[in-house]
PDB file of C-alpha atoms and ligand atoms in Angstrom:
ATOM      1  CA  MET A   1       8.965  -1.297 -12.010  1.00 96.00           C
ATOM      2  CA  LEU A   2       9.696   1.148  -9.272  1.00 98.00           C
ATOM      3  CA  LYS A   3       7.566   4.202  -8.883  1.00 98.00           C
ATOM      4  CA  VAL A   4       8.583   7.131  -6.322  1.00 98.00           C
ATOM      5  CA  LEU A   5       5.471   9.620  -5.965  1.00 97.00           C
ATOM      6  CA  ASP A   6       7.547  12.486  -4.847  1.00 87.00           C
ATOM      7  CA  HIS A   7       4.745  14.871  -5.275  1.00 96.00           C
ATOM      8  CA  PRO A   8       5.245  18.104  -3.181  1.00 98.00           C
ATOM      9  CA  LEU A   9       2.366  17.486  -1.401  1.00 98.00           C
ATOM     10  CA  ILE A  10       3.134  13.900  -0.421  1.00 98.00           C
ATOM     11  CA  LYS A  11       7.116  15.243   0.818  1.00 98.00           C
ATOM     12  CA  HIS A  12       5.286  17.915   2.801  1.00 98.00           C
ATOM     13  CA  LYS A  13       2.777  15.567   4.356  1.00 98.00           C
ATOM     14  CA  LEU A  14       5.519  12.735   4.733  1.00 98.00           C
ATOM     15  CA  THR A  15       7.546  15.189   6.769  1.00 98.00           C
ATOM     16  CA  HIS A  16       4.932  15.866   9.209  1.00 98.00           C
ATOM     17  CA  MET A  17       4.739  12.238   9.656  1.00 98.00           C
ATOM     18  CA  ARG A  18       8.253  11.440   9.963  1.00 98.00           C
ATOM     19  CA  ASP A  19       8.644  14.149  13.018  1.00 98.00           C
ATOM     20  CA  LYS A  20       8.651  12.074  16.395  1.00 98.00           C
ATOM     21  CA  ASN A  21       6.529  14.825  17.965  1.00 98.00           C
ATOM     22  CA  THR A  22       3.859  14.314  15.567  1.00 98.00           C
ATOM     23  CA  SER A  23       0.594  12.995  17.334  1.00 98.00           C
ATOM     24  CA  THR A  24      -1.414   9.827  16.466  1.00 98.00           C
ATOM     25  CA  LYS A  25      -4.190  11.812  15.421  1.00 98.00           C
ATOM     26  CA  ASP A  26      -2.165  13.757  12.904  1.00 98.00           C
ATOM     27  CA  PHE A  27       0.029  10.969  11.975  1.00 98.00           C
ATOM     28  CA  ARG A  28      -3.035   9.342  10.634  1.00 98.00           C
ATOM     29  CA  GLU A  29      -4.787  12.000   8.898  1.00 98.00           C
ATOM     30  CA  GLN A  30      -1.540  12.458   7.029  1.00 98.00           C
ATOM     31  CA  LEU A  31      -1.009   8.910   6.073  1.00 98.00           C
ATOM     32  CA  ASP A  32      -4.830   9.222   4.893  1.00 98.00           C
ATOM     33  CA  GLU A  33      -4.491  11.815   3.102  1.00 98.00           C
ATOM     34  CA  ILE A  34      -1.025  10.563   1.247  1.00 98.00           C
ATOM     35  CA  ALA A  35      -2.672   7.406   0.586  1.00 98.00           C
ATOM     36  CA  GLU A  36      -5.508   9.433  -1.636  1.00 98.00           C
ATOM     37  CA  LEU A  37      -2.977  11.131  -3.264  1.00 98.00           C
ATOM     38  CA  MET A  38      -0.974   7.981  -4.071  1.00 98.00           C
ATOM     39  CA  ALA A  39      -3.940   6.248  -5.398  1.00 98.00           C
ATOM     40  CA  TYR A  40      -3.923   8.775  -8.097  1.00 96.00           C
ATOM     41  CA  GLU A  41      -1.117   7.886  -9.713  1.00 96.00           C
ATOM     42  CA  VAL A  42      -1.349   3.746  -8.814  1.00 97.00           C
ATOM     43  CA  CYS A  43      -4.616   3.992 -10.991  1.00 97.00           C
ATOM     44  CA  ARG A  44      -3.120   5.752 -13.844  1.00 96.00           C
ATOM     45  CA  ASP A  45      -2.931   2.954 -16.240  1.00 95.00           C
ATOM     46  CA  LEU A  46      -5.888   0.962 -15.131  1.00 97.00           C
ATOM     47  CA  PRO A  47      -7.693  -0.550 -17.929  1.00 97.00           C
ATOM     48  CA  LEU A  48     -10.875   0.965 -19.697  1.00 98.00           C
ATOM     49  CA  GLU A  49     -13.570  -0.177 -21.564  1.00 98.00           C
ATOM     50  CA  LYS A  50     -16.310   1.701 -23.780  1.00 98.00           C
ATOM     51  CA  VAL A  51     -19.907   2.261 -22.419  1.00 98.00           C
ATOM     52  CA  SER A  52     -22.457   3.769 -24.249  1.00 98.00           C
ATOM     53  CA  VAL A  53     -24.018   6.768 -21.699  1.00 98.00           C
ATOM     54  CA  GLU A  54     -27.297   8.943 -22.528  1.00 98.00           C
ATOM     55  CA  THR A  55     -26.795  12.547 -21.363  1.00 98.00           C
ATOM     56  CA  PRO A  56     -29.674  14.970 -21.003  1.00 98.00           C
ATOM     57  CA  ILE A  57     -28.854  16.086 -24.615  1.00 98.00           C
ATOM     58  CA  ALA A  58     -27.534  13.204 -26.872  1.00 98.00           C
ATOM     59  CA  LYS A  59     -26.281   9.449 -26.784  1.00 98.00           C
ATOM     60  CA  THR A  60     -22.491   9.210 -26.470  1.00 98.00           C
ATOM     61  CA  GLU A  61     -19.665   6.963 -25.741  1.00 98.00           C
ATOM     62  CA  GLY A  62     -17.994   6.843 -22.258  1.00 98.00           C
ATOM     63  CA  GLU A  63     -15.423   4.589 -20.654  1.00 98.00           C
ATOM     64  CA  LYS A  64     -15.331   2.772 -17.193  1.00 97.00           C
ATOM     65  CA  ILE A  65     -12.801   0.828 -15.406  1.00 97.00           C
ATOM     66  CA  ALA A  66     -12.948  -2.838 -17.155  1.00 97.00           C
ATOM     67  CA  LYS A  67     -11.301  -4.759 -14.063  1.00 97.00           C
ATOM     68  CA  GLU A  68     -12.360  -5.433 -10.489  1.00 98.00           C
ATOM     69  CA  VAL A  69     -10.028  -3.627  -8.127  1.00 98.00           C
ATOM     70  CA  VAL A  70      -9.010  -5.550  -4.965  1.00 98.00           C
ATOM     71  CA  ILE A  71      -7.189  -3.699  -1.757  1.00 98.00           C
ATOM     72  CA  VAL A  72      -5.261  -6.118   0.359  1.00 98.00           C
ATOM     73  CA  PRO A  73      -4.049  -4.064   3.423  1.00 98.00           C
ATOM     74  CA  ILE A  74      -1.163  -6.007   5.279  1.00 97.00           C
ATOM     75  CA  LEU A  75      -2.460  -5.882   9.020  1.00 97.00           C
ATOM     76  CA  ARG A  76      -2.136  -3.859  11.022  1.00 95.00           C
ATOM     77  CA  ALA A  77      -0.277  -0.619   9.622  1.00 97.00           C
ATOM     78  CA  GLY A  78      -1.762  -1.079   5.911  1.00 98.00           C
ATOM     79  CA  ILE A  79      -5.207  -0.430   7.375  1.00 98.00           C
ATOM     80  CA  GLY A  80      -3.905   3.306   7.442  1.00 98.00           C
ATOM     81  CA  LEU A  81      -3.832   3.528   3.903  1.00 98.00           C
ATOM     82  CA  LEU A  82      -7.269   1.689   3.136  1.00 98.00           C
ATOM     83  CA  ASP A  83      -9.641   4.801   3.332  1.00 98.00           C
ATOM     84  CA  GLY A  84      -7.749   7.274   1.319  1.00 98.00           C
ATOM     85  CA  ILE A  85      -7.452   4.742  -1.757  1.00 98.00           C
ATOM     86  CA  ARG A  86     -11.105   3.400  -1.254  1.00 98.00           C
ATOM     87  CA  ARG A  87     -12.299   7.314  -1.487  1.00 97.00           C
ATOM     88  CA  LEU A  88     -10.945   7.394  -5.263  1.00 96.00           C
ATOM     89  CA  VAL A  89     -11.802   3.476  -6.104  1.00 97.00           C
ATOM     90  CA  PRO A  90     -14.979   3.156  -3.876  1.00 97.00           C
ATOM     91  CA  THR A  91     -16.392   0.219  -5.584  1.00 96.00           C
ATOM     92  CA  ALA A  92     -13.029  -1.834  -4.819  1.00 98.00           C
ATOM     93  CA  LYS A  93     -13.675  -4.836  -2.869  1.00 98.00           C
ATOM     94  CA  VAL A  94     -10.998  -5.544  -0.025  1.00 98.00           C
ATOM     95  CA  GLY A  95      -9.072  -8.718   1.258  1.00 98.00           C
ATOM     96  CA  PHE A  96      -6.945  -8.722   4.466  1.00 98.00           C
ATOM     97  CA  ILE A  97      -3.976 -10.400   5.389  1.00 97.00           C
ATOM     98  CA  GLY A  98      -2.566 -10.357   9.000  1.00 96.00           C
ATOM     99  CA  LEU A  99       1.021 -10.531   9.471  1.00 91.00           C
ATOM    100  CA  TYR A 100       3.552  -9.604  12.171  1.00 89.00           C
ATOM    101  CA  ARG A 101       7.243  -9.531  11.918  1.00 83.00           C
ATOM    102  CA  ASP A 102       8.856 -11.520  14.639  1.00 88.00           C
ATOM    103  CA  GLU A 103      11.125  -9.230  16.591  1.00 85.00           C
ATOM    104  CA  GLU A 104      13.868 -11.605  16.813  1.00 89.00           C
ATOM    105  CA  THR A 105      14.105 -13.200  13.417  1.00 91.00           C
ATOM    106  CA  LEU A 106      12.321 -10.589  11.319  1.00 87.00           C
ATOM    107  CA  GLN A 107      10.303 -13.208   9.728  1.00 89.00           C
ATOM    108  CA  PRO A 108       6.536 -12.478   8.870  1.00 89.00           C
ATOM    109  CA  VAL A 109       4.322 -14.691  10.489  1.00 92.00           C
ATOM    110  CA  GLU A 110       0.762 -14.867   9.255  1.00 92.00           C
ATOM    111  CA  TYR A 111      -2.187 -14.956  11.605  1.00 95.00           C
ATOM    112  CA  PHE A 112      -5.183 -14.072   9.232  1.00 96.00           C
ATOM    113  CA  ALA A 113      -6.051 -14.183   5.692  1.00 96.00           C
ATOM    114  CA  LYS A 114      -9.667 -13.627   4.138  1.00 97.00           C
ATOM    115  CA  PHE A 115     -10.040 -12.584   0.393  1.00 97.00           C
ATOM    116  CA  PRO A 116     -13.055 -11.925  -2.150  1.00 97.00           C
ATOM    117  CA  SER A 117     -13.482 -14.201  -4.883  1.00 96.00           C
ATOM    118  CA  GLY A 118     -12.144 -13.189  -8.355  1.00 96.00           C
ATOM    119  CA  LEU A 119      -8.595 -12.534  -7.667  1.00 98.00           C
ATOM    120  CA  GLU A 120      -7.536 -14.072 -10.552  1.00 98.00           C
ATOM    121  CA  ASP A 121      -9.029 -11.306 -12.697  1.00 97.00           C
ATOM    122  CA  ALA A 122      -8.875  -8.473 -10.755  1.00 98.00           C
ATOM    123  CA  ILE A 123      -6.330  -5.644 -10.196  1.00 98.00           C
ATOM    124  CA  VAL A 124      -4.709  -6.480  -6.657  1.00 98.00           C
ATOM    125  CA  MET A 125      -3.005  -3.560  -4.446  1.00 98.00           C
ATOM    126  CA  VAL A 126      -1.372  -4.520  -1.521  1.00 98.00           C
ATOM    127  CA  ILE A 127      -0.949  -2.053   0.953  1.00 98.00           C
ATOM    128  CA  ASP A 128       1.365  -1.166   3.767  1.00 98.00           C
ATOM    129  CA  PRO A 129       3.304   1.837   4.846  1.00 98.00           C
ATOM    130  CA  MET A 130       6.375   0.265   5.098  1.00 98.00           C
ATOM    131  CA  LEU A 131       8.622  -2.010   2.861  1.00 98.00           C
ATOM    132  CA  ALA A 132      11.793  -2.814   5.332  1.00 97.00           C
ATOM    133  CA  THR A 133      13.420  -6.220   4.638  1.00 96.00           C
ATOM    134  CA  GLY A 134      10.714  -6.732   2.351  1.00 96.00           C
ATOM    135  CA  GLY A 135       9.615 -10.195   3.878  1.00 95.00           C
ATOM    136  CA  SER A 136       5.865  -9.076   5.008  1.00 95.00           C
ATOM    137  CA  ALA A 137       5.296  -7.766   1.352  1.00 97.00           C
ATOM    138  CA  ILE A 138       6.897 -10.590  -0.147  1.00 97.00           C
ATOM    139  CA  ASP A 139       4.889 -13.145   1.939  1.00 95.00           C
ATOM    140  CA  ALA A 140       1.541 -11.361   1.381  1.00 97.00           C
ATOM    141  CA  ILE A 141       2.104 -11.217  -2.305  1.00 97.00           C
ATOM    142  CA  ARG A 142       3.086 -14.994  -2.498  1.00 96.00           C
ATOM    143  CA  ASN A 143      -0.319 -15.390  -0.548  1.00 96.00           C
ATOM    144  CA  VAL A 144      -2.508 -13.581  -3.123  1.00 97.00           C
ATOM    145  CA  LYS A 145      -0.671 -15.061  -6.053  1.00 97.00           C
ATOM    146  CA  LYS A 146      -1.790 -18.526  -4.301  1.00 96.00           C
ATOM    147  CA  ARG A 147      -4.986 -17.590  -4.738  1.00 96.00           C
ATOM    148  CA  GLY A 148      -4.854 -16.821  -8.403  1.00 97.00           C
ATOM    149  CA  ALA A 149      -4.068 -12.961  -8.561  1.00 98.00           C
ATOM    150  CA  LYS A 150      -2.360 -12.206 -11.431  1.00 98.00           C
ATOM    151  CA  ASN A 151      -2.099  -8.772 -11.755  1.00 98.00           C
ATOM    152  CA  VAL A 152      -0.385  -7.591  -8.683  1.00 98.00           C
ATOM    153  CA  ARG A 153       0.686  -3.865  -7.109  1.00 98.00           C
ATOM    154  CA  LEU A 154       2.441  -2.722  -4.154  1.00 98.00           C
ATOM    155  CA  VAL A 155       1.921   0.307  -2.644  1.00 98.00           C
ATOM    156  CA  CYS A 156       3.667   1.534   0.339  1.00 98.00           C
ATOM    157  CA  LEU A 157       4.864   4.609   1.961  1.00 98.00           C
ATOM    158  CA  VAL A 158       8.557   4.335   2.991  1.00 98.00           C
ATOM    159  CA  GLY A 159      10.617   2.014   1.334  1.00 98.00           C
ATOM    160  CA  ALA A 160      14.199   0.793   2.112  1.00 98.00           C
ATOM    161  CA  PRO A 161      16.754  -0.282  -0.647  1.00 98.00           C
ATOM    162  CA  GLU A 162      16.966  -3.731   1.022  1.00 98.00           C
ATOM    163  CA  GLY A 163      13.207  -4.250   0.784  1.00 98.00           C
ATOM    164  CA  VAL A 164      12.885  -3.068  -2.817  1.00 98.00           C
ATOM    165  CA  LYS A 165      15.446  -5.338  -4.120  1.00 98.00           C
ATOM    166  CA  ALA A 166      14.238  -8.492  -2.028  1.00 98.00           C
ATOM    167  CA  MET A 167      10.811  -7.510  -3.597  1.00 98.00           C
ATOM    168  CA  GLN A 168      12.012  -7.212  -6.974  1.00 98.00           C
ATOM    169  CA  GLU A 169      13.855 -10.612  -6.947  1.00 98.00           C
ATOM    170  CA  ALA A 170      10.896 -12.567  -5.400  1.00 98.00           C
ATOM    171  CA  HIS A 171       7.976 -10.824  -7.509  1.00 98.00           C
ATOM    172  CA  PRO A 172       9.632  -9.293 -10.537  1.00 98.00           C
ATOM    173  CA  ASP A 173       6.223  -9.124 -12.243  1.00 98.00           C
ATOM    174  CA  VAL A 174       5.038  -6.655  -9.535  1.00 98.00           C
ATOM    175  CA  ASP A 175       5.067  -3.066  -9.996  1.00 98.00           C
ATOM    176  CA  ILE A 176       6.162  -0.891  -6.580  1.00 98.00           C
ATOM    177  CA  TYR A 177       4.991   2.456  -5.647  1.00 98.00           C
ATOM    178  CA  LEU A 178       6.696   4.281  -2.875  1.00 98.00           C
ATOM    179  CA  ALA A 179       6.295   8.110  -1.494  1.00 98.00           C
ATOM    180  CA  ALA A 180       9.733   7.725  -0.555  1.00 98.00           C
ATOM    181  CA  LEU A 181      12.991   5.548  -0.709  1.00 98.00           C
ATOM    182  CA  ASP A 182      15.022   5.902   2.134  1.00 98.00           C
ATOM    183  CA  GLU A 183      18.483   5.160   3.211  1.00 98.00           C
ATOM    184  CA  LYS A 184      18.600   1.761   4.634  1.00 98.00           C
ATOM    185  CA  LEU A 185      17.864  -0.396   7.494  1.00 98.00           C
ATOM    186  CA  ASN A 186      19.060  -0.434  10.803  1.00 97.00           C
ATOM    187  CA  GLU A 187      20.628  -3.257  13.068  1.00 95.00           C
ATOM    188  CA  ASN A 188      16.989  -4.104  14.348  1.00 94.00           C
ATOM    189  CA  GLY A 189      15.319  -3.931  10.648  1.00 95.00           C
ATOM    190  CA  TYR A 190      13.965  -0.451  10.904  1.00 97.00           C
ATOM    191  CA  ILE A 191      14.131   1.820   8.041  1.00 98.00           C
ATOM    192  CA  VAL A 192      16.540   5.013   8.455  1.00 98.00           C
ATOM    193  CA  PRO A 193      15.401   7.646   8.934  1.00 98.00           C
ATOM    194  CA  GLY A 194      12.002   6.036   8.404  1.00 98.00           C
ATOM    195  CA  LEU A 195       9.223   6.997  10.647  1.00 98.00           C
ATOM    196  CA  GLY A 196       9.705   4.672  13.533  1.00 98.00           C
ATOM    197  CA  ASP A 197       6.960   1.828  13.878  1.00 97.00           C
ATOM    198  CA  ALA A 198       3.916   2.759  11.989  1.00 98.00           C
ATOM    199  CA  GLY A 199       1.509   0.222  13.437  1.00 97.00           C
ATOM    200  CA  ASP A 200       2.379   1.613  16.621  1.00 97.00           C
ATOM    201  CA  ARG A 201       2.028   5.438  15.525  1.00 98.00           C
ATOM    202  CA  ILE A 202      -1.337   4.907  13.665  1.00 98.00           C
ATOM    203  CA  PHE A 203      -3.125   3.081  16.450  1.00 97.00           C
ATOM    204  CA  GLY A 204      -1.583   4.564  19.390  1.00 97.00           C
ATOM    205  CA  THR A 205       0.092   1.437  20.830  1.00 96.00           C
ATOM    206  CA  LYS A 206       3.493   1.656  22.950  1.00 81.00           C
TER     207      LYS A 206
HETATM  208  C1  PRP B   1       5.291  -3.646  10.225  1.00 69.99           C
HETATM  209  C2  PRP B   1       4.953  -2.876   8.628  1.00 69.99           C
HETATM  210  C3  PRP B   1       5.024  -4.093   7.391  1.00 69.99           C
HETATM  211  C4  PRP B   1       6.231  -4.650   8.255  1.00 69.99           C
HETATM  212  C5  PRP B   1       7.698  -4.348   7.087  1.00 69.99           C
HETATM  213  O1  PRP B   1       4.602  -4.369  10.502  1.00 69.99           O
HETATM  214  O2  PRP B   1       3.760  -2.326   8.835  1.00 69.99           O
HETATM  215  O3  PRP B   1       3.770  -4.827   7.608  1.00 69.99           O
HETATM  216  O4  PRP B   1       6.687  -4.380   9.438  1.00 69.99           O
HETATM  217  O5  PRP B   1       8.603  -5.034   7.458  1.00 69.99           O
HETATM  218  P1  PRP B   1       9.434  -6.011   6.614  1.00 69.99           P
HETATM  219  O6  PRP B   1       9.639  -5.503   5.575  1.00 69.99           O
HETATM  220  O7  PRP B   1      10.555  -6.308   7.222  1.00 69.99           O
HETATM  221  O8  PRP B   1       8.503  -7.270   6.547  1.00 69.99           O
HETATM  222  P2  PRP B   1       4.451  -5.034  11.542  1.00 69.99           P
HETATM  223  O9  PRP B   1       5.260  -6.683  11.870  1.00 69.99           O
HETATM  224  O10 PRP B   1       5.398  -3.835  12.922  1.00 69.99           O
HETATM  225  O11 PRP B   1       3.183  -5.082  12.465  1.00 69.99           O
HETATM  226  P3  PRP B   1       1.805  -4.310  12.703  1.00 69.99           P
HETATM  227  O12 PRP B   1       1.678  -3.595  11.389  1.00 69.99           O
HETATM  228  O13 PRP B   1       0.873  -5.025  13.382  1.00 69.99           O
HETATM  229  O14 PRP B   1       2.491  -3.186  13.457  1.00 69.99           O
HETATM  230  N1  URA B   2       7.754  -1.808  10.131  1.00 69.99           N
HETATM  231  C1  URA B   2       7.645  -0.376  10.882  1.00 69.99           C
HETATM  232  O1  URA B   2       6.525  -0.221  11.010  1.00 69.99           O
HETATM  233  N2  URA B   2       8.806   0.297  10.756  1.00 69.99           N
HETATM  234  C2  URA B   2       9.969   0.228  10.034  1.00 69.99           C
HETATM  235  O2  URA B   2      10.843   1.043  10.054  1.00 69.99           O
HETATM  236  C3  URA B   2      10.425  -1.129   9.597  1.00 69.99           C
HETATM  237  C4  URA B   2       9.343  -2.161   9.625  1.00 69.99           C
END
C-alpha cells in the first residue's frame, strides 16, 4: 500500500522546505512539524486493546495501544523526523541504522545499527525524509526483518516513483507513507524536483 498524505498543511510546509533559500533552522522546523502531522495518519490503524479505567465518577472501559511501537530513523536524515513522531507516540522505543549512499554506485553502506529488543511483536516505523532509488530503505528494512520484525511501515517525506517501485518489489508487505510523490530521479540519483540533500539541509553541512 502506498499512501500519499497530501493534507494542505503538509503541502504548505513542504513547499517551504523545497525552497532552496529556506534556512537550516526553518527547514528542520518544518520537517519536524510535518513529521507530527504524518504520524497522526500513520498511526490511524494501530491496534487497540480494552482496559478498565476508573474515572472520578464511575468504572468504565477504555482502550490503549496494544502493541509496542519502535521507530527506526535511518541516519542521518531520518533523525529529522524522529521528534515529531515521538511527540505523538511518546512511549515508542527507538532503534538506529546508519547508512550512507555511496556517491558513485548509489548503493547503501551500513556503518551503525542498534535496536531495542522485541522487534518481533512491535510495529516498526522506518523513517527517512528521502526515498530516492530506494536502496537505503530497502536495506534498512531487510535489516529490521532479519532481527525479527514482522510488521513494518516506511515513513518518508518525498519519494521518487523509482524508489517506490523498488521498495514494493523488495518488500511488498511494507506500507509506504509519503508526503509527496515526485516526478523522477536525475542522473545523480537525486529526486526531481525534491528538496536537495536532506541530511545536509537538516544539519547545515555543505
Ligand atoms: C539520503 C537519504 C536516504 C538516502 C535516499 O541519505 O536520507 O537515506 O539518501 O537515497 P536512496 O533511496 O537512493 O538510498 P544519505 O546517504 O545522503 O546520508 P545522510 O542521511 O547521512 O545525509
Ligand atoms: N538523498 C537526498 O537527500 N536527496 C535526494 O534527492 C536523494 C537522496
